Amino acid sequence: MKTKAPHLSLSLKFALSFGAIFIISTLVFEAVVSETSEYFMEKEIDSKLQTKISDMRGVYELGGIDLLTKLIEKRSAQSDAETRIYLLADADFQKLSGNINHWPAGVPRIAGWTELEDTDENPNEYRFLALNLDDKYYLLLGLDTIKEEELEDYVFLIFLGAVLFSITGGCAAGFFLHHNLKNRLDLISNTCTDIMQGHFSHRIPVSHTSDEIDVMAHTLNAMLDRIETLMDGIRHVTDNIAHDLRTPLTRVHGRLESLLVLTKGDKNRQLVESTIAEVDQLLMTFTALLSISRLETGELETNFKPIRLPHLVKDTIEIYEPLAEDKGQQIILNDALMSQHTDNSRSSGDKPLISGDCDLIAQCVSNLLDNAIKYGPENSVITIRIDNSDTHVTLSIHDQGNGIPEAEHKKVLERFYRVESSRNLPGNGLGLALVSAVIHLHNGNMKFRNEKGFQVEVSLPIATPLRTTKI
């Protein structure tokens, strides 16, 4: 079984990248400085050796081997001679003068530069310069590099401390950048979530630092202002049309009912009755449009209070049972629910409560049950089940109809959208849109399932602590 790679947020990636670049830059800088300091120290030692051996060459040229021998003996006797090596040897490399007894084993017997590492014979590190004097004598000068090595070690320790400090500072700076960037991105994400939930007036906070995130926030806020303006314009047009047409339609409805009383003859009466039914359908459409609009904008006044969903569902079933019987349909409430509901129908009981507007929830259940009856086949069964978890109460209504294709599950929640197979049936395409708006207002969710028919599942949050596991 494959496991997904851990997800890294953009802010964490940025912080890690910043910290890595900062640390790598510090390490590179430390390496460059260390190599540069070592190079200049070697140059300083070489310069000292070159100066001394040039002086001794001058002495040899002026006074010969005797004068040079005396100079080497004098310098070998000085107090700091232990950090320097002087050796004057003949052509066979036998000692003539100096503070060492023989030519060092690790130094080539030729003129030039040599660096001798510390060994058992030579516990210190030396830098040597050998000089051939007229092919008769060899002059060897050596300089102890221990002080320079100690200085290099000291520089290394300083830069090691600087690297550790830089790593700590880089991690701290990276964490600060990650925390700051994550907080600002979370504000944008949370604001967008609020807007998607219907709070269209919310805007992305701006930190007034005038950085790229602020520029993006200003741009997004301007876009949201424009979208809200366009949505308000569309909503106002829709509301105005619905409101302006509902009033004359109500008058027409009243006059048609008055005309029905005065109409004689079956054909004329049927014509008036069908016209009244059409006007009723139009009035229902405009009412649904206004309700959806007010639910989405929060303008509809609601009366939230504790509701026992089983009671409300049972009352709705009683209203729709005659309509179902006309199609030979049977509405079944699951046995466990029926038993408990019958035993506790008039008591407070211990069934979970939901908090909501009773009229809106009733309209929601009515629309779902009306759809199940309308689109379910004749002589079929409609099953209603109510379950609960620790946090939600779930209402599922299952009919034996053809259902809604999965590709259209989201589209049916749009206003006036109707599945192609149901266009010949009465309806205005607003029922599920209204249900969706009601469920959203109550912080619930709705799912569709095509399993041996069609099932609508509505889940609403529980308002009080739960003491039972089934209702």
Short mmCIF file of C-alpha atoms in Angstrom, two decimals:
data_model
loop_
_atom_site.label_atom_id
_atom_site.label_comp_id
_atom_site.label_asym_id
_atom_site.label_seq_id
_atom_site.Cartn_x
_atom_site.Cartn_y
_atom_site.Cartn_z
CA MET A 1 0.00 0.00 0.00
CA LYS A 2 1.45 3.31 -1.07
CA THR A 3 1.68 6.11 1.45
CA LYS A 4 1.33 9.72 0.48
CA ALA A 5 4.33 11.95 0.91
CA PRO A 6 3.95 14.47 3.74
CA HIS A 7 2.59 17.75 2.52
CA LEU A 8 4.71 20.86 2.99
CA SER A 9 2.96 24.20 2.97
CA LEU A 10 4.21 27.00 0.74
CA SER A 11 5.27 29.07 3.76
CA LEU A 12 7.25 26.13 5.20
CA LYS A 13 8.92 25.48 1.85
CA PHE A 14 9.88 29.16 1.65
CA ALA A 15 11.23 29.14 5.21
CA LEU A 16 13.24 25.95 4.64
CA SER A 17 14.63 27.32 1.38
CA PHE A 18 15.59 30.58 3.07
CA GLY A 19 17.27 28.74 5.96
CA ALA A 20 19.13 26.37 3.62
CA ILE A 21 20.41 29.24 1.44
CA PHE A 22 21.44 31.21 4.55
CA ILE A 23 23.33 28.25 6.04
CA ILE A 24 25.01 27.26 2.75
CA SER A 25 26.06 30.87 2.17
CA THR A 26 27.58 31.01 5.65
CA LEU A 27 29.46 27.74 5.14
CA VAL A 28 30.81 28.92 1.79
CA PHE A 29 31.86 32.24 3.33
CA GLU A 30 33.61 30.42 6.21
CA ALA A 31 35.47 28.15 3.78
CA VAL A 32 36.58 31.10 1.64
CA VAL A 33 37.77 33.11 4.65
CA SER A 34 39.55 30.08 6.16
CA GLU A 35 41.38 29.27 2.93
CA THR A 36 42.23 32.93 2.37
CA SER A 37 43.64 33.37 5.88
CA GLU A 38 45.70 30.18 5.53
CA TYR A 39 47.05 31.39 2.19
CA PHE A 40 48.14 34.76 3.56
CA MET A 41 49.73 33.15 6.64
CA GLU A 42 51.81 30.90 4.40
CA LYS A 43 52.78 33.91 2.32
CA GLU A 44 53.88 35.71 5.49
CA ILE A 45 56.05 32.76 6.57
CA ASP A 46 57.57 32.43 3.11
CA SER A 47 58.33 36.15 3.07
CA LYS A 48 60.18 35.88 6.41
CA LEU A 49 62.23 32.88 5.22
CA GLN A 50 63.01 34.53 1.91
CA THR A 51 64.21 37.70 3.64
CA LYS A 52 66.46 35.80 6.08
CA ILE A 53 68.01 33.56 3.47
CA SER A 54 68.63 36.55 1.20
CA ASP A 55 70.46 38.30 4.06
CA MET A 56 72.60 35.20 4.67
CA ARG A 57 73.42 34.91 0.98
CA GLY A 58 74.64 38.51 1.12
CA VAL A 59 76.81 37.72 4.15
CA TYR A 60 78.30 34.71 2.31
CA GLU A 61 79.05 36.79 -0.75
CA LEU A 62 80.74 39.47 1.37
CA GLY A 63 82.67 37.42 3.92
CA GLY A 64 82.68 33.88 2.67
CA ILE A 65 81.90 30.69 4.56
CA ASP A 66 83.66 31.74 7.77
CA LEU A 67 81.54 34.85 8.23
CA LEU A 68 78.36 32.93 7.40
CA THR A 69 79.31 30.22 9.92
CA LYS A 70 79.75 32.78 12.67
CA LEU A 71 76.40 34.40 11.82
CA ILE A 72 74.60 31.05 11.99
CA GLU A 73 76.27 30.19 15.32
CA LYS A 74 75.22 33.55 16.72
CA ARG A 75 71.62 33.19 15.59
CA SER A 76 71.44 29.60 16.82
CA ALA A 77 72.37 30.85 20.28
CA GLN A 78 69.52 33.39 20.43
CA SER A 79 66.57 32.82 22.76
CA ASP A 80 64.01 32.34 20.00
CA ALA A 81 66.23 29.87 18.12
CA GLU A 82 64.01 26.94 19.21
CA THR A 83 61.31 28.15 16.83
CA ARG A 84 63.80 28.44 13.99
CA ILE A 85 66.14 25.96 12.32
CA TYR A 86 69.58 26.95 11.01
CA LEU A 87 71.84 24.46 9.27
CA LEU A 88 74.92 25.00 7.14
CA ALA A 89 76.20 21.82 5.49
CA ASP A 90 78.94 20.93 3.05
CA ALA A 91 78.46 19.34 -0.34
CA ASP A 92 77.97 15.94 1.34
CA PHE A 93 75.31 17.45 3.62
CA GLN A 94 77.49 17.13 6.70
CA LYS A 95 76.92 19.75 9.39
CA LEU A 96 79.22 22.74 9.50
CA SER A 97 77.11 24.94 11.76
CA GLY A 98 73.55 25.23 13.08
CA ASN A 99 71.17 24.22 15.84
CA ILE A 100 70.34 20.74 14.46
CA ASN A 101 72.79 17.84 14.05
CA HIS A 102 71.84 16.59 10.62
CA TRP A 103 69.81 17.35 7.55
CA PRO A 104 66.11 16.53 8.31
CA ALA A 105 65.05 13.22 6.81
CA GLY A 106 61.89 14.62 5.28
CA VAL A 107 63.55 17.56 3.53
CA PRO A 108 64.82 16.92 -0.02
CA ARG A 109 68.57 17.60 -0.48
CA ILE A 110 67.93 20.17 -3.15
CA ALA A 111 67.28 23.90 -3.17
CA GLY A 112 63.67 24.95 -2.75
CA TRP A 113 60.66 25.00 -0.45
CA THR A 114 59.53 22.17 1.79
CA GLU A 115 56.86 21.83 4.48
CA LEU A 116 57.53 19.15 7.07
CA GLU A 117 54.59 17.79 9.08
CA ASP A 118 55.01 16.93 12.74
CA THR A 119 56.56 13.47 13.41
CA ASP A 120 58.17 11.67 16.30
CA GLU A 121 61.53 13.13 15.29
CA ASN A 122 60.09 16.57 14.62
CA PRO A 123 57.15 17.23 16.97
CA ASN A 124 56.47 20.63 15.40
CA GLU A 125 55.51 21.65 11.88
CA TYR A 126 58.14 23.61 9.97
CA ARG A 127 58.37 25.47 6.72
CA PHE A 128 61.86 25.01 5.12
CA LEU A 129 63.78 26.89 2.47
CA ALA A 130 67.08 25.37 1.18
CA LEU A 131 69.73 27.27 -0.78
CA ASN A 132 72.74 25.97 -2.75
CA LEU A 133 75.86 28.11 -2.29
CA ASP A 134 78.21 27.65 -5.24
CA ASP A 135 77.65 23.87 -5.23
CA LYS A 136 79.96 23.72 -2.17
CA TYR A 137 77.60 24.36 0.67
CA TYR A 138 73.90 24.04 1.46
CA LEU A 139 72.05 26.45 3.66
CA LEU A 140 68.76 25.34 5.28
CA LEU A 141 66.42 27.68 7.12
CA GLY A 142 63.29 26.49 8.89
CA LEU A 143 60.50 28.36 10.64
CA ASP A 144 58.12 26.82 13.18
CA THR A 145 54.50 27.33 12.01
CA ILE A 146 52.84 26.44 15.33
CA LYS A 147 51.69 29.99 16.01
CA GLU A 148 50.19 30.23 12.58
CA GLU A 149 48.51 26.84 13.04
CA GLU A 150 47.14 27.99 16.38
CA LEU A 151 45.86 31.15 14.73
CA GLU A 152 44.24 29.08 11.99
CA ASP A 153 42.60 26.87 14.63
CA TYR A 154 41.43 29.96 16.48
CA VAL A 155 39.98 31.40 13.29
CA PHE A 156 38.34 28.04 12.57
CA LEU A 157 36.75 27.95 16.04
CA ILE A 158 35.51 31.51 15.62
CA PHE A 159 33.93 30.69 12.30
CA LEU A 160 32.54 27.41 13.64
CA GLY A 161 30.81 29.43 16.34
CA ALA A 162 29.66 31.85 13.67
CA VAL A 163 28.28 28.96 11.62
CA LEU A 164 26.40 27.55 14.62
CA PHE A 165 25.09 31.01 15.40
CA SER A 166 24.12 31.44 11.76
CA ILE A 167 22.33 28.09 11.71
CA THR A 168 20.44 29.04 14.86
CA GLY A 169 19.69 32.48 13.45
CA GLY A 170 18.72 31.01 10.09
CA CYS A 171 16.35 28.52 11.74
CA ALA A 172 14.85 31.27 13.91
CA ALA A 173 14.48 33.60 10.93
CA GLY A 174 13.02 30.77 8.84
CA PHE A 175 10.55 29.90 11.59
CA PHE A 176 9.56 33.56 11.93
CA LEU A 177 9.07 33.90 8.18
CA HIS A 178 7.13 30.62 8.08
CA HIS A 179 4.93 31.66 11.01
CA ASN A 180 4.30 35.13 9.60
CA LEU A 181 3.65 33.94 6.05
CA LYS A 182 1.45 31.07 7.24
CA ASN A 183 -0.65 33.40 9.39
CA ARG A 184 -1.18 35.79 6.50
CA LEU A 185 -2.02 32.99 4.07
CA ASP A 186 -4.38 31.47 6.66
CA LEU A 187 -6.16 34.82 6.89
CA ILE A 188 -6.66 34.77 3.12
CA SER A 189 -7.82 31.15 3.18
CA ASN A 190 -10.21 31.68 6.12
CA THR A 191 -11.68 34.80 4.51
CA CYS A 192 -12.25 32.93 1.24
CA THR A 193 -13.90 30.10 3.21
CA ASP A 194 -16.20 32.61 4.94
CA ILE A 195 -17.12 34.12 1.57
CA MET A 196 -17.87 30.66 0.14
CA GLN A 197 -20.15 30.07 3.13
CA GLY A 198 -22.19 33.12 2.22
CA HIS A 199 -20.50 35.98 4.10
CA PHE A 200 -20.03 38.06 0.97
CA SER A 201 -19.17 41.25 2.84
CA HIS A 202 -15.98 39.80 4.35
CA ARG A 203 -12.67 41.00 2.93
CA ILE A 204 -9.05 39.87 3.18
CA PRO A 205 -7.19 41.76 5.95
CA VAL A 206 -4.30 43.96 4.78
CA SER A 207 -1.16 44.39 6.92
CA HIS A 208 -0.19 47.74 5.35
CA THR A 209 3.37 46.57 4.69
CA SER A 210 2.86 47.14 0.96
CA ASP A 211 4.52 43.82 0.13
CA GLU A 212 3.45 41.31 -2.53
CA ILE A 213 0.85 39.68 -0.25
CA ASP A 214 -0.73 43.07 0.45
CA VAL A 215 -0.82 43.79 -3.28
CA MET A 216 -2.49 40.42 -3.85
CA ALA A 217 -4.94 41.11 -0.99
CA HIS A 218 -5.87 44.50 -2.49
CA THR A 219 -6.38 42.88 -5.90
CA LEU A 220 -8.52 40.07 -4.46
CA ASN A 221 -10.57 42.53 -2.40
CA ALA A 222 -11.19 44.65 -5.49
CA MET A 223 -12.26 41.52 -7.36
CA LEU A 224 -14.57 40.52 -4.48
CA ASP A 225 -16.08 44.02 -4.44
CA ARG A 226 -16.79 43.72 -8.16
CA ILE A 227 -18.26 40.23 -7.79
CA GLU A 228 -20.45 41.33 -4.88
CA THR A 229 -21.68 44.30 -6.90
CA LEU A 230 -22.56 42.06 -9.84
CA MET A 231 -24.23 39.48 -7.61
CA ASP A 232 -26.21 42.15 -5.80
CA GLY A 233 -27.32 43.55 -9.16
CA ILE A 234 -28.47 40.14 -10.38
CA ARG A 235 -30.12 39.38 -7.06
CA HIS A 236 -31.93 42.71 -6.95
CA VAL A 237 -33.19 42.27 -10.50
CA THR A 238 -34.42 38.77 -9.66
CA ASP A 239 -36.05 39.94 -6.44
CA ASN A 240 -37.68 42.92 -8.12
CA ILE A 241 -39.05 40.80 -10.94
CA ALA A 242 -40.33 38.17 -8.51
CA HIS A 243 -41.84 40.79 -6.17
CA ASP A 244 -43.36 42.93 -8.92
CA LEU A 245 -44.90 39.97 -10.72
CA ARG A 246 -46.16 38.23 -7.60
CA THR A 247 -48.55 41.08 -6.75
CA PRO A 248 -50.43 41.15 -10.09
CA LEU A 249 -50.41 37.34 -10.19
CA THR A 250 -52.02 37.30 -6.76
CA ARG A 251 -54.72 39.61 -8.08
CA VAL A 252 -55.19 37.40 -11.14
CA HIS A 253 -55.43 34.37 -8.87
CA GLY A 254 -58.15 36.03 -6.80
CA ARG A 255 -60.13 37.09 -9.87
CA LEU A 256 -59.88 33.60 -11.36
CA GLU A 257 -61.24 32.09 -8.17
CA SER A 258 -64.12 34.61 -8.27
CA LEU A 259 -64.65 33.69 -11.92
CA LEU A 260 -64.68 29.98 -11.03
CA VAL A 261 -67.71 30.52 -8.79
CA LEU A 262 -69.60 32.18 -11.65
CA THR A 263 -68.49 29.74 -14.33
CA LYS A 264 -70.97 27.13 -15.52
CA GLY A 265 -70.21 24.12 -17.61
CA ASP A 266 -67.59 21.48 -16.92
CA LYS A 267 -65.25 22.49 -19.76
CA ASN A 268 -65.20 26.13 -18.73
CA ARG A 269 -64.67 25.25 -15.11
CA GLN A 270 -61.77 22.91 -16.00
CA LEU A 271 -60.19 25.67 -18.07
CA VAL A 272 -60.40 28.14 -15.18
CA GLU A 273 -59.15 25.56 -12.70
CA SER A 274 -56.13 24.71 -14.88
CA THR A 275 -55.40 28.42 -15.23
CA ILE A 276 -55.55 28.83 -11.44
CA ALA A 277 -53.16 25.88 -11.08
CA GLU A 278 -50.71 27.50 -13.49
CA VAL A 279 -50.92 30.78 -11.56
CA ASP A 280 -50.35 28.85 -8.30
CA GLN A 281 -47.25 27.29 -9.84
CA LEU A 282 -45.95 30.73 -10.86
CA LEU A 283 -46.61 32.10 -7.39
CA MET A 284 -44.77 29.15 -5.85
CA THR A 285 -41.83 29.79 -8.20
CA PHE A 286 -41.60 33.47 -7.27
CA THR A 287 -41.95 32.64 -3.56
CA ALA A 288 -39.17 30.07 -3.83
CA LEU A 289 -36.95 32.54 -5.68
CA LEU A 290 -37.41 35.19 -3.00
CA SER A 291 -36.84 32.65 -0.23
CA ILE A 292 -33.60 31.38 -1.79
CA SER A 293 -32.35 34.91 -2.33
CA ARG A 294 -33.11 35.95 1.24
CA LEU A 295 -31.56 32.78 2.64
CA GLU A 296 -28.33 33.32 0.70
CA THR A 297 -28.03 36.96 1.74
CA GLY A 298 -29.10 36.43 5.35
CA GLU A 299 -32.03 38.83 4.95
CA LEU A 300 -34.65 36.23 5.90
CA GLU A 301 -35.70 36.47 9.53
CA THR A 302 -35.23 33.12 11.23
CA ASN A 303 -36.40 31.70 14.53
CA PHE A 304 -33.83 29.13 15.64
CA LYS A 305 -34.86 26.85 18.47
CA PRO A 306 -34.37 23.19 19.48
CA ILE A 307 -36.17 20.81 17.12
CA ARG A 308 -36.81 17.09 17.42
CA LEU A 309 -36.41 16.00 13.84
CA PRO A 310 -38.37 12.68 14.20
CA HIS A 311 -41.50 14.58 15.25
CA LEU A 312 -41.21 16.98 12.34
CA VAL A 313 -40.61 14.13 9.84
CA LYS A 314 -43.60 12.18 11.15
CA ASP A 315 -45.87 15.22 10.75
CA THR A 316 -44.60 15.74 7.19
CA ILE A 317 -45.23 12.08 6.32
CA GLU A 318 -48.83 12.36 7.51
CA ILE A 319 -49.35 15.31 5.15
CA TYR A 320 -47.87 13.55 2.10
CA GLU A 321 -49.23 10.04 2.69
CA PRO A 322 -52.47 10.68 0.72
CA LEU A 323 -50.43 11.94 -2.27
CA ALA A 324 -48.24 8.83 -2.08
CA GLU A 325 -51.25 6.52 -1.85
CA ASP A 326 -52.62 8.01 -5.08
CA LYS A 327 -49.54 6.56 -6.83
CA GLY A 328 -49.67 3.32 -4.89
CA GLN A 329 -46.53 4.26 -3.00
CA GLN A 330 -45.73 3.32 0.57
CA ILE A 331 -43.70 5.52 2.94
CA ILE A 332 -41.75 3.51 5.52
CA LEU A 333 -40.01 4.92 8.56
CA ASN A 334 -37.40 2.48 9.92
CA ASP A 335 -38.69 0.20 12.71
CA ALA A 336 -36.26 1.36 15.42
CA LEU A 337 -37.29 4.96 14.90
CA MET A 338 -40.99 4.13 14.80
CA SER A 339 -40.79 2.19 18.06
CA GLN A 340 -38.93 4.84 19.98
CA HIS A 341 -40.96 7.64 18.44
CA THR A 342 -44.22 5.96 19.46
CA ASP A 343 -43.02 5.38 23.02
CA ASN A 344 -41.77 8.94 23.53
CA SER A 345 -43.85 11.03 21.12
CA ARG A 346 -45.30 13.18 23.87
CA SER A 347 -42.36 13.24 26.26
CA SER A 348 -39.14 15.15 26.29
CA GLY A 349 -37.27 11.88 25.82
CA ASP A 350 -33.54 11.62 25.19
CA LYS A 351 -33.46 11.95 21.40
CA PRO A 352 -30.88 14.41 20.06
CA LEU A 353 -32.04 17.90 19.21
CA ILE A 354 -31.03 20.06 16.30
CA SER A 355 -31.09 23.85 16.42
CA GLY A 356 -32.94 25.44 13.54
CA ASP A 357 -35.91 27.26 12.12
CA CYS A 358 -38.81 24.82 12.32
CA ASP A 359 -40.63 26.24 9.26
CA LEU A 360 -37.52 26.13 7.07
CA ILE A 361 -36.60 22.59 8.15
CA ALA A 362 -40.21 21.50 7.54
CA GLN A 363 -40.12 23.05 4.06
CA CYS A 364 -36.83 21.29 3.40
CA VAL A 365 -38.22 17.88 4.42
CA SER A 366 -41.41 18.56 2.45
CA ASN A 367 -39.48 19.35 -0.74
CA LEU A 368 -37.38 16.19 -0.43
CA LEU A 369 -40.40 13.98 0.27
CA ASP A 370 -42.37 15.65 -2.55
CA ASN A 371 -39.50 14.90 -4.96
CA ALA A 372 -39.35 11.27 -3.81
CA ILE A 373 -43.08 10.87 -4.47
CA LYS A 374 -42.99 12.79 -7.75
CA TYR A 375 -39.98 11.03 -9.29
CA GLY A 376 -40.42 7.62 -7.70
CA PRO A 377 -42.28 4.97 -9.74
CA GLU A 378 -45.84 3.93 -8.99
CA ASN A 379 -46.39 1.08 -6.55
CA SER A 380 -42.94 1.56 -5.03
CA VAL A 381 -41.55 2.07 -1.54
CA ILE A 382 -40.07 5.28 -0.12
CA THR A 383 -37.80 4.60 2.88
CA ILE A 384 -37.00 7.30 5.41
CA ARG A 385 -34.33 6.77 8.01
CA ILE A 386 -33.00 9.00 10.78
CA ASP A 387 -29.67 8.20 12.42
CA ASN A 388 -27.29 10.11 14.61
CA SER A 389 -23.62 10.26 15.46
CA ASP A 390 -21.98 12.14 18.32
CA THR A 391 -22.21 15.40 16.41
CA HIS A 392 -24.89 15.13 13.70
CA VAL A 393 -28.39 13.89 12.97
CA THR A 394 -28.75 12.38 9.50
CA LEU A 395 -32.02 12.18 7.54
CA SER A 396 -32.02 9.96 4.46
CA ILE A 397 -34.91 9.64 2.00
CA HIS A 398 -34.60 6.75 -0.44
CA ASP A 399 -36.91 6.18 -3.41
CA GLN A 400 -36.82 3.56 -6.15
CA GLY A 401 -36.69 5.99 -9.07
CA ASN A 402 -34.00 6.43 -11.69
CA GLY A 403 -32.31 9.13 -9.65
CA ILE A 404 -29.97 11.86 -10.81
CA PRO A 405 -26.83 11.09 -12.85
CA GLU A 406 -23.71 11.59 -10.75
CA ALA A 407 -22.35 14.17 -13.20
CA GLU A 408 -25.40 16.36 -12.45
CA HIS A 409 -25.40 16.13 -8.65
CA LYS A 410 -24.01 19.64 -8.27
CA LYS A 411 -25.98 21.13 -11.13
CA VAL A 412 -29.37 20.20 -9.64
CA LEU A 413 -28.60 22.57 -6.75
CA GLU A 414 -28.59 25.48 -9.18
CA ARG A 415 -31.72 27.53 -9.72
CA PHE A 416 -34.06 26.32 -12.51
CA TYR A 417 -31.81 23.39 -13.41
CA ARG A 418 -33.76 20.25 -14.23
CA VAL A 419 -32.58 16.81 -15.24
CA GLU A 420 -33.50 16.06 -18.85
CA SER A 421 -35.56 12.99 -17.91
CA SER A 422 -37.80 15.05 -15.58
CA ARG A 423 -38.63 17.98 -17.86
CA ASN A 424 -42.02 16.50 -18.73
CA LEU A 425 -42.99 16.43 -15.04
CA PRO A 426 -44.37 19.44 -13.15
CA GLY A 427 -41.81 21.52 -11.31
CA ASN A 428 -39.72 24.67 -11.55
CA GLY A 429 -36.20 23.44 -10.77
CA LEU A 430 -36.04 25.38 -7.48
CA GLY A 431 -36.84 22.67 -4.94
CA LEU A 432 -33.33 21.32 -4.37
CA ALA A 433 -31.85 24.81 -4.65
CA LEU A 434 -34.09 25.88 -1.78
CA VAL A 435 -33.20 22.75 0.22
CA SER A 436 -29.50 23.44 -0.32
CA ALA A 437 -29.89 27.05 0.89
CA VAL A 438 -31.75 25.89 4.03
CA ILE A 439 -29.16 23.20 4.83
CA HIS A 440 -26.32 25.68 4.29
CA LEU A 441 -28.02 28.16 6.64
CA HIS A 442 -28.10 25.45 9.33
CA ASN A 443 -24.40 24.51 8.82
CA GLY A 444 -25.36 21.10 7.50
CA ASN A 445 -24.51 19.20 4.35
CA MET A 446 -26.36 17.18 1.74
CA LYS A 447 -25.27 14.16 -0.31
CA PHE A 448 -26.84 12.21 -3.18
CA ARG A 449 -26.41 8.48 -3.70
CA ASN A 450 -27.53 6.29 -6.62
CA GLU A 451 -27.95 2.97 -4.85
CA LYS A 452 -30.91 0.75 -5.91
CA GLY A 453 -32.80 3.93 -6.66
CA PHE A 454 -31.98 7.41 -5.44
CA GLN A 455 -31.13 8.53 -1.92
CA VAL A 456 -30.83 12.05 -0.50
CA GLU A 457 -28.89 12.29 2.75
CA VAL A 458 -29.09 15.44 4.87
CA SER A 459 -26.85 15.88 7.91
CA LEU A 460 -27.49 18.57 10.55
CA PRO A 461 -25.40 19.36 13.66
CA ILE A 462 -26.72 18.31 17.07
CA ALA A 463 -27.54 21.15 19.44
CA THR A 464 -27.42 19.31 22.78
CA PRO A 465 -25.22 16.56 24.33
CA LEU A 466 -26.05 13.12 23.02
CA ARG A 467 -27.14 10.33 25.37
CA THR A 468 -28.35 7.66 22.96
CA THR A 469 -26.91 6.22 19.78
CA LYS A 470 -30.13 5.58 17.80
CA ILE A 471 -33.39 7.42 17.42
#
